[in-house]
PDB file of C-alpha atoms in Angstrom:
ATOM      1  CA  MET X 188     -72.390 -33.691 -18.013  1.00 40.00           C
ATOM      2  CA  ASP X 189     -70.987 -34.174 -21.701  1.00 38.00           C
ATOM      3  CA  ARG X 190     -72.509 -30.646 -22.472  1.00 38.00           C
ATOM      4  CA  ALA X 191     -70.843 -29.100 -19.351  1.00 36.00           C
ATOM      5  CA  MET X 192     -67.370 -30.717 -20.390  1.00 38.00           C
ATOM      6  CA  VAL X 193     -67.914 -29.354 -23.932  1.00 39.00           C
ATOM      7  CA  THR X 194     -68.685 -25.936 -22.709  1.00 44.00           C
ATOM      8  CA  SER X 195     -65.569 -25.758 -20.269  1.00 45.00           C
ATOM      9  CA  SER X 196     -63.292 -27.129 -23.035  1.00 49.00           C
ATOM     10  CA  SER X 197     -64.674 -24.351 -25.470  1.00 49.00           C
ATOM     11  CA  VAL X 198     -64.165 -21.526 -22.648  1.00 44.00           C
ATOM     12  CA  LEU X 199     -60.695 -22.812 -21.940  1.00 49.00           C
ATOM     13  CA  ARG X 200     -59.791 -22.568 -25.744  1.00 53.00           C
ATOM     14  CA  ILE X 201     -61.200 -19.119 -26.118  1.00 48.00           C
ATOM     15  CA  ASP X 202     -59.320 -17.984 -22.950  1.00 51.00           C
ATOM     16  CA  MET X 203     -56.121 -19.257 -24.518  1.00 53.00           C
ATOM     17  CA  GLU X 204     -56.898 -17.613 -27.928  1.00 54.00           C
ATOM     18  CA  LEU X 205     -57.653 -14.231 -26.039  1.00 46.00           C
ATOM     19  CA  ARG X 206     -54.081 -14.523 -24.310  1.00 49.00           C
ATOM     20  CA  LYS X 207     -52.430 -14.953 -27.590  1.00 48.00           C
ATOM     21  CA  ILE X 208     -54.178 -12.134 -29.193  1.00 44.00           C
ATOM     22  CA  LEU X 209     -53.325  -9.935 -26.224  1.00 41.00           C
ATOM     23  CA  SER X 210     -49.599 -10.941 -26.171  1.00 45.00           C
ATOM     24  CA  ILE X 211     -49.416  -9.995 -29.831  1.00 42.00           C
ATOM     25  CA  LEU X 212     -51.220  -6.703 -29.278  1.00 41.00           C
ATOM     26  CA  PHE X 213     -48.712  -6.153 -26.423  1.00 41.00           C
ATOM     27  CA  PHE X 214     -45.612  -6.828 -28.459  1.00 42.00           C
ATOM     28  CA  CYS X 215     -46.888  -4.804 -31.197  1.00 43.00           C
ATOM     29  CA  THR X 216     -47.544  -1.768 -28.975  1.00 41.00           C
ATOM     30  CA  CYS X 217     -44.223  -2.041 -27.344  1.00 41.00           C
ATOM     31  CA  PHE X 218     -42.573  -2.352 -30.792  1.00 40.00           C
ATOM     32  CA  SER X 219     -44.486   0.657 -32.050  1.00 41.00           C
ATOM     33  CA  LEU X 220     -43.215   2.737 -28.886  1.00 41.00           C
ATOM     34  CA  TYR X 221     -39.789   1.526 -29.366  1.00 43.00           C
ATOM     35  CA  ALA X 222     -39.697   2.704 -33.070  1.00 41.00           C
ATOM     36  CA  GLN X 223     -41.288   6.126 -32.128  1.00 43.00           C
ATOM     37  CA  ASN X 224     -38.812   6.945 -29.367  1.00 45.00           C
ATOM     38  CA  GLU X 225     -35.883   5.175 -30.997  1.00 50.00           C
ATOM     39  CA  GLY X 226     -35.254   3.047 -27.999  1.00 53.00           C
ATOM     40  CA  TRP X 227     -36.483   2.330 -24.551  1.00 53.00           C
ATOM     41  CA  GLN X 228     -36.390   4.972 -21.799  1.00 56.00           C
ATOM     42  CA  VAL X 229     -34.981   4.582 -18.444  1.00 53.00           C
ATOM     43  CA  TYR X 230     -36.210   6.368 -15.233  1.00 53.00           C
ATOM     44  CA  PRO X 231     -33.792   5.620 -12.348  1.00 57.00           C
ATOM     45  CA  ALA X 232     -34.583   7.016  -9.008  1.00 59.00           C
ATOM     46  CA  TYR X 233     -32.326   9.809  -7.426  1.00 64.00           C
ATOM     47  CA  THR X 234     -33.068  10.207  -3.748  1.00 67.00           C
ATOM     48  CA  GLU X 235     -30.093  10.329  -1.544  1.00 77.00           C
ATOM     49  CA  ALA X 236     -26.263  10.924  -2.218  1.00 79.00           C
ATOM     50  CA  MET X 237     -24.132   7.742  -1.030  1.00 83.00           C
ATOM     51  CA  GLN X 238     -20.655   8.568  -2.602  1.00 87.00           C
ATOM     52  CA  VAL X 239     -19.112  11.451  -4.148  1.00 90.00           C
ATOM     53  CA  GLU X 240     -15.882  11.642  -6.243  1.00 93.00           C
ATOM     54  CA  ALA X 241     -14.095  14.920  -7.428  1.00 92.00           C
ATOM     55  CA  ALA X 242     -12.914  14.773 -11.064  1.00 92.00           C
ATOM     56  CA  GLY X 243     -11.716  18.090 -12.156  1.00 89.00           C
ATOM     57  CA  ASN X 244     -14.707  20.479 -12.904  1.00 91.00           C
ATOM     58  CA  TYR X 245     -17.112  17.398 -12.354  1.00 93.00           C
ATOM     59  CA  LEU X 246     -18.474  15.860  -9.257  1.00 91.00           C
ATOM     60  CA  TYR X 247     -19.662  12.226  -9.669  1.00 93.00           C
ATOM     61  CA  CYS X 248     -22.269  11.092  -7.206  1.00 88.00           C
ATOM     62  CA  VAL X 249     -24.014   7.739  -6.569  1.00 89.00           C
ATOM     63  CA  MET X 250     -27.522   8.423  -5.715  1.00 83.00           C
ATOM     64  CA  LYS X 251     -29.607   5.653  -3.871  1.00 80.00           C
ATOM     65  CA  GLY X 252     -31.981   4.224  -6.199  1.00 64.00           C
ATOM     66  CA  SER X 253     -35.214   2.376  -5.685  1.00 56.00           C
ATOM     67  CA  GLY X 254     -35.436  -0.444  -3.041  1.00 49.00           C
ATOM     68  CA  THR X 255     -35.071  -0.608   0.410  1.00 41.00           C
ATOM     69  CA  LYS X 256     -33.451   1.981   2.524  1.00 48.00           C
ATOM     70  CA  ASP X 257     -30.595  -0.510   3.327  1.00 49.00           C
ATOM     71  CA  SER X 258     -29.643  -0.883  -0.266  1.00 66.00           C
ATOM     72  CA  ASN X 259     -25.960  -0.145  -0.765  1.00 76.00           C
ATOM     73  CA  THR X 260     -26.404   0.539  -4.509  1.00 81.00           C
ATOM     74  CA  GLY X 261     -27.389   3.466  -6.588  1.00 84.00           C
ATOM     75  CA  ASN X 262     -27.277   5.457  -9.916  1.00 87.00           C
ATOM     76  CA  LEU X 263     -24.732   7.654 -11.304  1.00 91.00           C
ATOM     77  CA  VAL X 264     -25.072  11.390 -11.698  1.00 88.00           C
ATOM     78  CA  ARG X 265     -22.491  13.994 -12.799  1.00 91.00           C
ATOM     79  CA  TYR X 266     -22.684  17.492 -11.699  1.00 89.00           C
ATOM     80  CA  ASP X 267     -20.555  20.426 -13.711  1.00 91.00           C
ATOM     81  CA  VAL X 268     -19.255  22.811 -10.998  1.00 89.00           C
ATOM     82  CA  GLU X 269     -18.775  25.349 -13.769  1.00 91.00           C
ATOM     83  CA  ASP X 270     -22.011  25.664 -15.580  1.00 90.00           C
ATOM     84  CA  GLY X 271     -24.224  23.848 -12.984  1.00 88.00           C
ATOM     85  CA  SER X 272     -25.421  21.197 -15.573  1.00 90.00           C
ATOM     86  CA  VAL X 273     -26.306  17.675 -14.390  1.00 88.00           C
ATOM     87  CA  LYS X 274     -25.873  14.519 -16.393  1.00 90.00           C
ATOM     88  CA  THR X 275     -27.276  11.109 -15.699  1.00 88.00           C
ATOM     89  CA  TYR X 276     -26.127   7.766 -16.729  1.00 90.00           C
ATOM     90  CA  ASP X 277     -27.871   4.560 -17.050  1.00 85.00           C
ATOM     91  CA  CYS X 278     -27.378   1.056 -18.488  1.00 83.00           C
ATOM     92  CA  LEU X 279     -29.009   1.737 -21.805  1.00 81.00           C
ATOM     93  CA  HIS X 280     -26.884   4.469 -22.890  1.00 79.00           C
ATOM     94  CA  GLU X 281     -23.537   4.675 -21.487  1.00 86.00           C
ATOM     95  CA  LEU X 282     -23.077   2.062 -18.842  1.00 91.00           C
ATOM     96  CA  SER X 283     -22.654  -1.619 -19.189  1.00 88.00           C
ATOM     97  CA  ASP X 284     -24.532  -2.567 -15.915  1.00 87.00           C
ATOM     98  CA  LYS X 285     -26.786  -1.044 -13.152  1.00 84.00           C
ATOM     99  CA  GLU X 286     -26.850  -0.944  -9.401  1.00 85.00           C
ATOM    100  CA  ILE X 287     -23.562   0.840  -8.659  1.00 89.00           C
ATOM    101  CA  ALA X 288     -21.851  -0.247  -5.523  1.00 88.00           C
ATOM    102  CA  LYS X 289     -18.446   1.720  -5.537  1.00 91.00           C
ATOM    103  CA  ILE X 290     -16.974   4.589  -7.562  1.00 94.00           C
ATOM    104  CA  SER X 291     -13.426   6.019  -7.479  1.00 95.00           C
ATOM    105  CA  TYR X 292     -11.722   8.640  -9.793  1.00 97.00           C
ATOM    106  CA  ASN X 293      -8.120   8.031 -11.196  1.00 96.00           C
ATOM    107  CA  GLU X 294      -6.688  11.382 -11.893  1.00 95.00           C
ATOM    108  CA  ALA X 295      -3.583  10.018 -13.801  1.00 96.00           C
ATOM    109  CA  THR X 296      -5.877   8.647 -16.381  1.00 96.00           C
ATOM    110  CA  GLY X 297      -9.064  10.682 -16.144  1.00 96.00           C
ATOM    111  CA  ARG X 298     -11.231   7.759 -15.503  1.00 96.00           C
ATOM    112  CA  LEU X 299     -14.051   6.870 -13.151  1.00 96.00           C
ATOM    113  CA  LEU X 300     -13.924   3.335 -11.823  1.00 96.00           C
ATOM    114  CA  ILE X 301     -17.417   2.099 -11.362  1.00 93.00           C
ATOM    115  CA  VAL X 302     -17.921  -1.270  -9.493  1.00 90.00           C
ATOM    116  CA  TYR X 303     -21.363  -2.759  -9.746  1.00 87.00           C
ATOM    117  CA  SER X 304     -23.131  -5.021  -7.306  1.00 82.00           C
ATOM    118  CA  THR X 305     -22.326  -7.988  -9.671  1.00 81.00           C
ATOM    119  CA  GLY X 306     -18.544  -7.334  -9.441  1.00 81.00           C
ATOM    120  CA  ASN X 307     -18.753  -5.992 -13.057  1.00 86.00           C
ATOM    121  CA  ILE X 308     -16.495  -2.951 -13.632  1.00 91.00           C
ATOM    122  CA  ASP X 309     -16.655   0.057 -16.048  1.00 94.00           C
ATOM    123  CA  LEU X 310     -13.912   2.712 -16.594  1.00 96.00           C
ATOM    124  CA  LEU X 311     -15.709   6.011 -17.590  1.00 95.00           C
ATOM    125  CA  GLY X 312     -13.564   8.607 -19.201  1.00 94.00           C
ATOM    126  CA  ASP X 313     -13.957  12.534 -18.827  1.00 88.00           C
ATOM    127  CA  ASP X 314     -15.186  12.278 -22.545  1.00 89.00           C
ATOM    128  CA  ASP X 315     -17.850   9.785 -21.505  1.00 91.00           C
ATOM    129  CA  GLU X 316     -16.000   6.842 -23.259  1.00 93.00           C
ATOM    130  CA  VAL X 317     -16.861   3.616 -21.308  1.00 94.00           C
ATOM    131  CA  VAL X 318     -14.558   0.347 -21.442  1.00 94.00           C
ATOM    132  CA  ASN X 319     -16.003  -2.623 -19.740  1.00 92.00           C
ATOM    133  CA  VAL X 320     -13.875  -4.799 -17.468  1.00 89.00           C
ATOM    134  CA  THR X 321     -15.339  -8.089 -16.718  1.00 81.00           C
ATOM    135  CA  ALA X 322     -12.454  -9.882 -14.805  1.00 72.00           C
ATOM    136  CA  LEU X 323     -13.874  -9.093 -11.196  1.00 71.00           C
ATOM    137  CA  MET X 324     -17.425 -10.523 -12.392  1.00 62.00           C
ATOM    138  CA  ASP X 325     -15.876 -13.547 -14.031  1.00 60.00           C
ATOM    139  CA  ALA X 326     -13.878 -14.292 -10.734  1.00 60.00           C
ATOM    140  CA  SER X 327     -17.272 -14.103  -8.665  1.00 60.00           C
ATOM    141  CA  VAL X 328     -15.749 -11.307  -6.642  1.00 65.00           C
ATOM    142  CA  LEU X 329     -18.941  -9.815  -5.037  1.00 62.00           C
ATOM    143  CA  ALA X 330     -19.165  -6.012  -4.731  1.00 62.00           C
ATOM    144  CA  GLU X 331     -20.139  -6.368  -1.080  1.00 66.00           C
ATOM    145  CA  SER X 332     -16.631  -7.720  -0.186  1.00 79.00           C
ATOM    146  CA  ILE X 333     -15.098  -4.572  -1.643  1.00 84.00           C
ATOM    147  CA  ASN X 334     -14.069  -2.469   1.400  1.00 87.00           C
ATOM    148  CA  SER X 335     -12.285   0.595  -0.422  1.00 89.00           C
ATOM    149  CA  ILE X 336     -10.626   1.750  -3.657  1.00 93.00           C
ATOM    150  CA  THR X 337      -7.200   3.540  -3.585  1.00 93.00           C
ATOM    151  CA  ASN X 338      -5.784   5.096  -6.861  1.00 94.00           C
ATOM    152  CA  ILE X 339      -1.935   5.138  -6.793  1.00 91.00           C
ATOM    153  CA  GLY X 340      -0.611   6.406 -10.092  1.00 92.00           C
ATOM    154  CA  LYS X 341      -2.394   4.780 -13.001  1.00 95.00           C
ATOM    155  CA  LYS X 342      -3.259   1.809 -10.903  1.00 94.00           C
ATOM    156  CA  ALA X 343      -6.352   1.226  -8.638  1.00 95.00           C
ATOM    157  CA  TYR X 344      -5.879  -1.123  -5.644  1.00 93.00           C
ATOM    158  CA  ILE X 345      -9.233  -2.531  -4.549  1.00 92.00           C
ATOM    159  CA  CYS X 346      -9.247  -3.767  -1.065  1.00 91.00           C
ATOM    160  CA  VAL X 347     -11.487  -7.033  -0.543  1.00 88.00           C
ATOM    161  CA  ASP X 348     -12.321  -9.523   2.113  1.00 87.00           C
ATOM    162  CA  PHE X 349      -9.684 -11.732   0.866  1.00 85.00           C
ATOM    163  CA  GLY X 350      -6.889  -9.415  -0.069  1.00 87.00           C
ATOM    164  CA  ILE X 351      -6.023  -6.854  -2.908  1.00 90.00           C
ATOM    165  CA  ILE X 352      -6.780  -6.635  -6.526  1.00 90.00           C
ATOM    166  CA  GLU X 353      -4.393  -4.404  -8.522  1.00 92.00           C
ATOM    167  CA  LEU X 354      -6.254  -2.852 -11.703  1.00 93.00           C
ATOM    168  CA  ASP X 355      -4.599  -1.154 -14.398  1.00 95.00           C
ATOM    169  CA  THR X 356      -6.853   1.942 -15.456  1.00 95.00           C
ATOM    170  CA  GLU X 357      -4.899   2.755 -18.418  1.00 95.00           C
ATOM    171  CA  ASN X 358      -4.757  -0.576 -19.881  1.00 94.00           C
ATOM    172  CA  GLU X 359      -8.005  -1.934 -18.564  1.00 91.00           C
ATOM    173  CA  VAL X 360      -6.709  -5.040 -16.982  1.00 89.00           C
ATOM    174  CA  VAL X 361      -6.296  -6.842 -13.659  1.00 88.00           C
ATOM    175  CA  LEU X 362      -2.549  -7.152 -13.219  1.00 90.00           C
ATOM    176  CA  GLU X 363      -2.534  -9.117  -9.818  1.00 89.00           C
ATOM    177  CA  THR X 364      -4.655 -10.479  -7.010  1.00 87.00           C
ATOM    178  CA  TYR X 365      -2.929 -10.551  -3.724  1.00 88.00           C
ATOM    179  CA  LYS X 366      -4.336 -13.150  -1.336  1.00 86.00           C
ATOM    180  CA  VAL X 367      -3.378 -12.372   2.073  1.00 83.00           C
ATOM    181  CA  GLY X 368      -5.722 -14.802   3.965  1.00 82.00           C
ATOM    182  CA  THR X 369      -7.718 -11.956   5.755  1.00 86.00           C
ATOM    183  CA  SER X 370      -9.971  -9.078   5.082  1.00 88.00           C
ATOM    184  CA  VAL X 371      -8.158  -5.731   3.749  1.00 89.00           C
ATOM    185  CA  SER X 372      -9.815  -2.533   4.594  1.00 89.00           C
ATOM    186  CA  SER X 373      -7.346   0.015   2.999  1.00 89.00           C
ATOM    187  CA  ILE X 374      -3.987   0.477   1.396  1.00 90.00           C
ATOM    188  CA  GLN X 375      -1.524   3.314   0.830  1.00 87.00           C
ATOM    189  CA  VAL X 376       1.825   3.765  -0.502  1.00 84.00           C
ATOM    190  CA  VAL X 377       4.257   6.364   0.980  1.00 82.00           C
ATOM    191  CA  GLY X 378       7.722   6.433  -0.698  1.00 78.00           C
ATOM    192  CA  GLU X 379       8.674   2.834  -1.362  1.00 77.00           C
ATOM    193  CA  LYS X 380       6.795   1.329   1.386  1.00 82.00           C
ATOM    194  CA  THR X 381       3.296   0.055   1.155  1.00 87.00           C
ATOM    195  CA  TYR X 382       0.901   0.308   4.139  1.00 88.00           C
ATOM    196  CA  VAL X 383      -2.079  -2.007   4.597  1.00 88.00           C
ATOM    197  CA  ALA X 384      -4.858  -1.949   7.066  1.00 88.00           C
ATOM    198  CA  ARG X 385      -6.074  -5.570   7.687  1.00 88.00           C
ATOM    199  CA  SER X 386      -8.425  -7.072  10.086  1.00 87.00           C
ATOM    200  CA  ASP X 387      -5.665  -8.605  11.732  1.00 87.00           C
ATOM    201  CA  GLY X 388      -3.548  -5.459  12.358  1.00 86.00           C
ATOM    202  CA  PHE X 389      -1.634  -2.867  10.723  1.00 86.00           C
ATOM    203  CA  PHE X 390       1.152  -3.945   8.243  1.00 88.00           C
ATOM    204  CA  HIS X 391       3.859  -2.491   5.775  1.00 85.00           C
ATOM    205  CA  VAL X 392       5.614  -4.197   2.954  1.00 87.00           C
ATOM    206  CA  GLU X 393       8.893  -2.862   1.300  1.00 84.00           C
ATOM    207  CA  SER X 394       7.124  -2.583  -1.927  1.00 79.00           C
ATOM    208  CA  VAL X 395       3.742  -3.679  -3.593  1.00 78.00           C
ATOM    209  CA  SER X 396       5.652  -6.212  -5.780  1.00 76.00           C
ATOM    210  CA  ARG X 397       6.526  -8.184  -2.639  1.00 81.00           C
ATOM    211  CA  MET X 398       2.964  -8.572  -1.402  1.00 83.00           C
ATOM    212  CA  HIS X 399       2.732 -11.986  -2.637  1.00 82.00           C
ATOM    213  CA  ASP X 400       5.442 -13.040  -0.108  1.00 84.00           C
ATOM    214  CA  ARG X 401       3.777 -13.339   3.106  1.00 80.00           C
ATOM    215  CA  ASN X 402       7.185 -13.244   5.051  1.00 83.00           C
ATOM    216  CA  SER X 403       7.772  -9.671   3.716  1.00 85.00           C
ATOM    217  CA  TRP X 404       4.864  -8.386   5.826  1.00 87.00           C
ATOM    218  CA  HIS X 405       5.737  -6.538   8.922  1.00 88.00           C
ATOM    219  CA  LYS X 406       3.105  -5.963  11.765  1.00 89.00           C
ATOM    220  CA  LEU X 407       3.316  -2.322  12.978  1.00 85.00           C
ATOM    221  CA  ALA X 408       0.250  -2.399  15.368  1.00 82.00           C
ATOM    222  CA  ALA X 409      -2.506  -4.658  16.415  1.00 82.00           C
ATOM    223  CA  ALA X 410      -5.265  -2.110  15.781  1.00 69.00           C
ATOM    224  CA  ASP X 411      -7.954  -2.623  13.378  1.00 67.00           C
ATOM    225  CA  PHE X 412      -8.116   0.549  11.267  1.00 66.00           C
ATOM    226  CA  ASN X 413     -11.066   1.544   8.869  1.00 67.00           C
ATOM    227  CA  CYS X 414      -9.239   3.560   6.360  1.00 67.00           C
ATOM    228  CA  MET X 415      -5.959   5.408   5.812  1.00 69.00           C
ATOM    229  CA  VAL X 416      -4.969   8.764   4.039  1.00 67.00           C
ATOM    230  CA  ALA X 417      -1.392   9.550   3.042  1.00 66.00           C
ATOM    231  CA  PHE X 418      -0.064  13.023   2.986  1.00 58.00           C
ATOM    232  CA  ALA X 419       3.441  14.585   3.407  1.00 50.00           C
ATOM    233  CA  ASN X 420       5.080  11.132   3.752  1.00 58.00           C
ATOM    234  CA  ILE X 421       2.836  10.342   6.496  1.00 59.00           C
ATOM    235  CA  VAL X 422       0.135   7.717   6.823  1.00 61.00           C
ATOM    236  CA  ALA X 423      -2.886   8.618   9.000  1.00 58.00           C
ATOM    237  CA  GLN X 424      -5.265   6.008  10.133  1.00 59.00           C
ATOM    238  CA  LYS X 425      -8.969   6.217  11.191  1.00 56.00           C
ATOM    239  CA  TYR X 426     -10.065   3.640  13.735  1.00 53.00           C
ATOM    240  CA  LYS X 427     -13.344   1.582  13.572  1.00 51.00           C
TER     241      LYS X 427
END
């Protein structure tokens, strides 16, 4: 009995020593590979195009990555329409995060707005310079609640389930958060008026600066629009 106990104890001690040795060998191997390759390598998946944004000679595309078919996040690819070259982006080299949920290009500042599943945001310039904006992530705004992004001038208006977030893409700051008490699916500005598609109807406000005042909202229709497009001083709506 005593001999069996001693034997079991010895085996356990040897097993623990082997685990330590294997762990050390694994670490050394990884460190050696890191030194040889000057850093880790990322192999993201690119299977299906989810979003496309035109940016001058470039087309930015979010490609569905690994995971289930119902995943709404992906990886970023840039295609040059002039020379046909393709560039991929990942979190170890250019980007600050992974699992991209939304992208939107601002022509006025030449920056691609990248929203991740965490609510984290990157502003990617045409020169590949990346500026990270963590305001939405710090505020616990989930990417799943972001319905659309509209660029008006140098500002991006992010429509979410509780209202609208105004982001300055030039100065890389969140300017305002307009809480309207209901989900907002789309926003457009025509002239001085701001048009907003909400879950409780179609509204307009005399100016963006007055969106804080709920008495300034005027209901134009009871319909629930999925998105809006502004052109030639006209707002076109798409029904759900």
